Tab-separated table of C-alpha atoms in Angstrom:
chain	number	residue	atom	x	y	z
A	296	UNK	CA	29.034	-15.724	-8.267
A	297	UNK	CA	28.851	-12.549	-6.402
A	298	UNK	CA	27.842	-12.095	-2.989
A	299	UNK	CA	24.321	-10.045	-2.625
A	300	UNK	CA	24.557	-6.501	-2.003
A	301	UNK	CA	24.851	-5.254	1.396
A	302	UNK	CA	21.934	-2.756	2.557
A	303	UNK	CA	21.388	-1.370	5.998
A	304	UNK	CA	18.773	-3.478	6.596
A	305	UNK	CA	20.785	-6.601	5.874
A	306	UNK	CA	23.297	-5.410	8.398
A	307	UNK	CA	20.711	-4.480	11.175
A	308	UNK	CA	19.208	-7.797	11.047
A	309	UNK	CA	22.538	-9.938	10.747
A	310	UNK	CA	23.804	-9.243	14.576
A	311	UNK	CA	20.683	-9.475	16.378
A	312	UNK	CA	19.535	-12.434	17.989
A	313	UNK	CA	15.824	-14.045	17.347
A	314	UNK	CA	13.841	-12.257	20.172
A	315	UNK	CA	15.403	-9.116	19.012
A	316	UNK	CA	14.359	-9.842	14.888
A	317	UNK	CA	10.769	-10.863	16.541
A	318	UNK	CA	10.598	-7.672	18.101
A	319	UNK	CA	11.926	-5.507	14.848
A	320	UNK	CA	9.256	-7.564	12.666
A	321	UNK	CA	6.535	-6.609	15.437
A	322	UNK	CA	7.455	-2.576	15.170
A	323	UNK	CA	7.526	-2.575	11.230
A	324	UNK	CA	4.029	-4.593	11.495
A	325	UNK	CA	3.028	-1.684	13.678
A	326	UNK	CA	4.401	0.601	11.560
A	327	UNK	CA	2.360	-0.795	8.579
A	328	UNK	CA	-0.643	-0.391	10.787
A	329	UNK	CA	-0.448	2.981	11.552
A	330	UNK	CA	0.622	3.679	7.768
A	331	UNK	CA	-2.381	2.319	6.679
A	332	UNK	CA	-4.598	4.372	8.919
A	333	UNK	CA	-2.770	7.500	8.117
A	334	UNK	CA	-4.656	9.983	5.766
A	335	UNK	CA	-1.925	11.115	3.805
A	336	UNK	CA	-1.086	7.253	2.271
A	337	UNK	CA	-2.066	6.626	-1.220
A	338	UNK	CA	-5.283	4.174	-1.733
A	339	UNK	CA	-2.956	1.865	-3.756
A	340	UNK	CA	-0.584	1.345	-0.848
A	341	UNK	CA	-3.561	0.432	1.403
A	342	UNK	CA	-4.945	-1.632	-1.166
A	343	UNK	CA	-1.508	-3.875	-1.185
A	344	UNK	CA	-1.740	-3.873	2.592
A	345	UNK	CA	-4.688	-4.945	3.073
A	346	UNK	CA	-4.700	-7.719	0.296
A	347	UNK	CA	-1.293	-8.964	1.933
A	348	UNK	CA	-3.014	-9.454	5.531
A	349	UNK	CA	-5.865	-11.257	3.598
A	350	UNK	CA	-3.940	-13.496	2.136
A	351	UNK	CA	-2.015	-14.115	4.976
A	352	UNK	CA	-5.199	-14.736	6.914
A	353	UNK	CA	-7.470	-16.230	3.942
A	354	UNK	CA	-8.050	-20.105	3.964
A	355	UNK	CA	-7.305	-20.055	0.539
A	356	UNK	CA	-4.036	-20.233	-0.734
A	357	UNK	CA	-1.773	-20.888	-3.592
A	358	UNK	CA	0.240	-23.669	-1.454
A	359	UNK	CA	-1.637	-25.026	1.414
A	360	UNK	CA	-0.076	-24.264	4.811
A	361	UNK	CA	-0.082	-27.731	6.235
A	362	UNK	CA	2.227	-28.743	3.838
A	363	UNK	CA	5.684	-28.952	5.582
A	364	UNK	CA	8.125	-25.941	5.035
A	365	UNK	CA	6.573	-25.170	1.050
A	366	UNK	CA	2.993	-24.251	2.596
A	367	UNK	CA	4.747	-21.223	4.641
A	368	UNK	CA	7.366	-20.708	2.060
A	369	UNK	CA	4.725	-18.509	0.169
A	370	UNK	CA	3.434	-17.134	3.059
A	371	UNK	CA	6.688	-15.561	3.838
A	372	UNK	CA	7.021	-14.678	0.029
A	373	UNK	CA	3.644	-12.421	-0.091
A	374	UNK	CA	4.786	-10.786	2.885
A	375	UNK	CA	8.216	-9.920	2.289
A	376	UNK	CA	6.789	-8.796	-1.230
A	377	UNK	CA	4.049	-6.882	0.203
A	378	UNK	CA	6.865	-5.479	2.448
A	379	UNK	CA	8.884	-4.024	0.131
A	380	UNK	CA	5.791	-2.687	-2.336
A	381	UNK	CA	4.594	-0.916	0.988
A	382	UNK	CA	8.031	0.563	1.763
A	383	UNK	CA	8.583	2.200	-2.032
A	384	UNK	CA	4.682	2.910	-2.188
A	385	UNK	CA	4.760	4.985	1.158
A	386	UNK	CA	6.436	8.373	1.190
A	387	UNK	CA	9.621	8.617	3.303
A	388	UNK	CA	8.341	11.257	5.806
A	389	UNK	CA	4.866	9.340	6.362
A	390	UNK	CA	6.686	6.182	7.168
A	391	UNK	CA	9.278	7.842	9.276
A	392	UNK	CA	5.935	9.320	11.279
A	393	UNK	CA	4.473	6.116	11.102
A	394	UNK	CA	7.848	4.022	12.541
A	395	UNK	CA	7.844	6.762	15.956
A	396	UNK	CA	4.049	5.974	16.361
A	397	UNK	CA	5.174	2.271	16.646
A	398	UNK	CA	8.384	2.828	18.945
A	399	UNK	CA	6.002	5.575	21.411
A	400	UNK	CA	3.100	2.728	21.539
A	401	UNK	CA	6.081	0.063	22.194
A	402	UNK	CA	6.971	2.200	24.966
A	403	UNK	CA	3.854	2.638	26.361
A	404	UNK	CA	3.123	-1.152	26.338
A	405	UNK	CA	6.049	-2.177	28.113
A	406	UNK	CA	5.643	0.898	30.646
A	407	UNK	CA	1.920	-0.446	31.292
A	408	UNK	CA	3.138	-4.048	32.475
A	409	UNK	CA	0.547	-6.652	33.457
A	410	UNK	CA	-2.073	-4.827	36.008
A	411	UNK	CA	-2.613	-6.567	39.334
A	412	UNK	CA	-6.459	-6.669	38.579
A	413	UNK	CA	-5.765	-8.466	35.161
A	414	UNK	CA	-3.661	-11.381	36.868
A	415	UNK	CA	-6.530	-11.401	39.557
A	416	UNK	CA	-9.073	-11.797	36.599
A	417	UNK	CA	-7.148	-14.310	34.961
A	418	UNK	CA	-6.795	-16.639	38.193
A	419	UNK	CA	-10.375	-16.382	39.047
A	420	UNK	CA	-11.641	-17.371	35.674
A	421	UNK	CA	-9.155	-20.543	35.717
A	422	UNK	CA	-10.407	-21.453	39.162
A	423	UNK	CA	-14.001	-21.057	37.984
A	424	UNK	CA	-13.330	-23.423	34.782
A	425	UNK	CA	-11.738	-25.679	36.781
A	426	UNK	CA	-14.554	-26.082	39.508
A	427	UNK	CA	-16.801	-26.079	36.580
A	428	UNK	CA	-15.186	-29.059	34.800
A	429	UNK	CA	-14.326	-31.413	37.947
A	430	UNK	CA	-18.284	-30.411	39.091
A	431	UNK	CA	-19.955	-31.801	35.455
A	432	UNK	CA	-17.459	-34.643	35.543
A	433	UNK	CA	-18.726	-35.641	38.735
A	434	UNK	CA	-21.974	-34.983	37.887
A	435	UNK	CA	-21.729	-37.428	34.803
A	436	UNK	CA	-20.139	-40.186	36.602
A	437	UNK	CA	-22.792	-40.293	38.929
A	438	UNK	CA	-26.097	-39.824	37.154
A	439	UNK	CA	-24.561	-41.553	33.729
A	440	UNK	CA	-23.412	-44.944	34.271
A	441	UNK	CA	-21.472	-46.126	31.295
A	442	UNK	CA	-18.419	-47.524	30.211
A	443	UNK	CA	-15.829	-46.041	27.877
A	444	UNK	CA	-14.056	-48.143	25.537
A	445	UNK	CA	-11.370	-46.632	23.258
A	446	UNK	CA	-10.097	-49.088	20.620
A	447	UNK	CA	-7.297	-48.775	18.123
A	448	UNK	CA	-6.822	-51.363	15.562
A	449	UNK	CA	-7.706	-54.198	17.739
A	450	UNK	CA	-10.687	-56.648	18.261
A	451	UNK	CA	-12.552	-56.119	21.342
A	452	UNK	CA	-16.028	-57.489	22.748
A	453	UNK	CA	-17.806	-55.185	24.970
A	454	UNK	CA	-20.803	-56.227	26.995
A	455	UNK	CA	-23.638	-53.909	28.559
A	456	UNK	CA	-23.500	-54.383	32.157
A	457	UNK	CA	-26.518	-52.319	32.848
A	458	UNK	CA	-30.576	-53.195	32.454
A	459	UNK	CA	-30.791	-50.617	30.198
A	460	UNK	CA	-30.712	-49.966	26.649
A	461	UNK	CA	-27.239	-48.564	25.183
A	462	UNK	CA	-25.892	-47.057	21.867
A	463	UNK	CA	-22.292	-47.835	20.716
A	464	UNK	CA	-21.082	-45.602	18.054
A	465	UNK	CA	-18.511	-46.586	15.427
A	466	UNK	CA	-16.412	-44.258	13.421
A	467	UNK	CA	-14.061	-46.542	10.649
A	468	UNK	CA	-11.238	-44.156	9.220
A	469	UNK	CA	-9.796	-45.809	6.248
A	470	UNK	CA	-11.875	-48.949	6.420
A	471	UNK	CA	-13.108	-50.710	3.533
A	472	UNK	CA	-16.501	-52.587	2.822
A	473	UNK	CA	-16.135	-56.401	1.982
A	474	UNK	CA	-18.328	-57.182	-0.844
A	475	UNK	CA	-19.908	-60.639	-0.678
A	476	UNK	CA	-21.582	-62.093	-3.810
């Protein structure tokens, strides 16, 4: 059997690290985003882009994504076919213009970095969430006396130690009911 033809794209990806490949894929995704918004791109190319993205985010798929390997394989196949079709449908000059826009957007993102205000806001929200979680759990422990029993496949005797009525909820997974005649 013959080796597959070597194209500039396969040569470019062959020597790159995973991080560089991910960066390149991200840049290509931005390129197609800018192409999708470009007024000179034909409507059918926009339709292919929308259908490709729609399939990837849709809960209805040919092979469900939770099936190991095969489930994600159809997503990758649809993505590759969509990208190849878009590369053929979009005029070369528009595609190169959109690539330049994507590269400049990436440079702006690198230059912007993470602002101090964003870090302070994140820390403030995290502290508020932590304070709320601790306060609520203390309130529940103080005002609602209860026992929590976690049972997994064992026989367990539980009794109510208080003088109040209690409610017990069960979830039987995979249980079968015995039929008595």
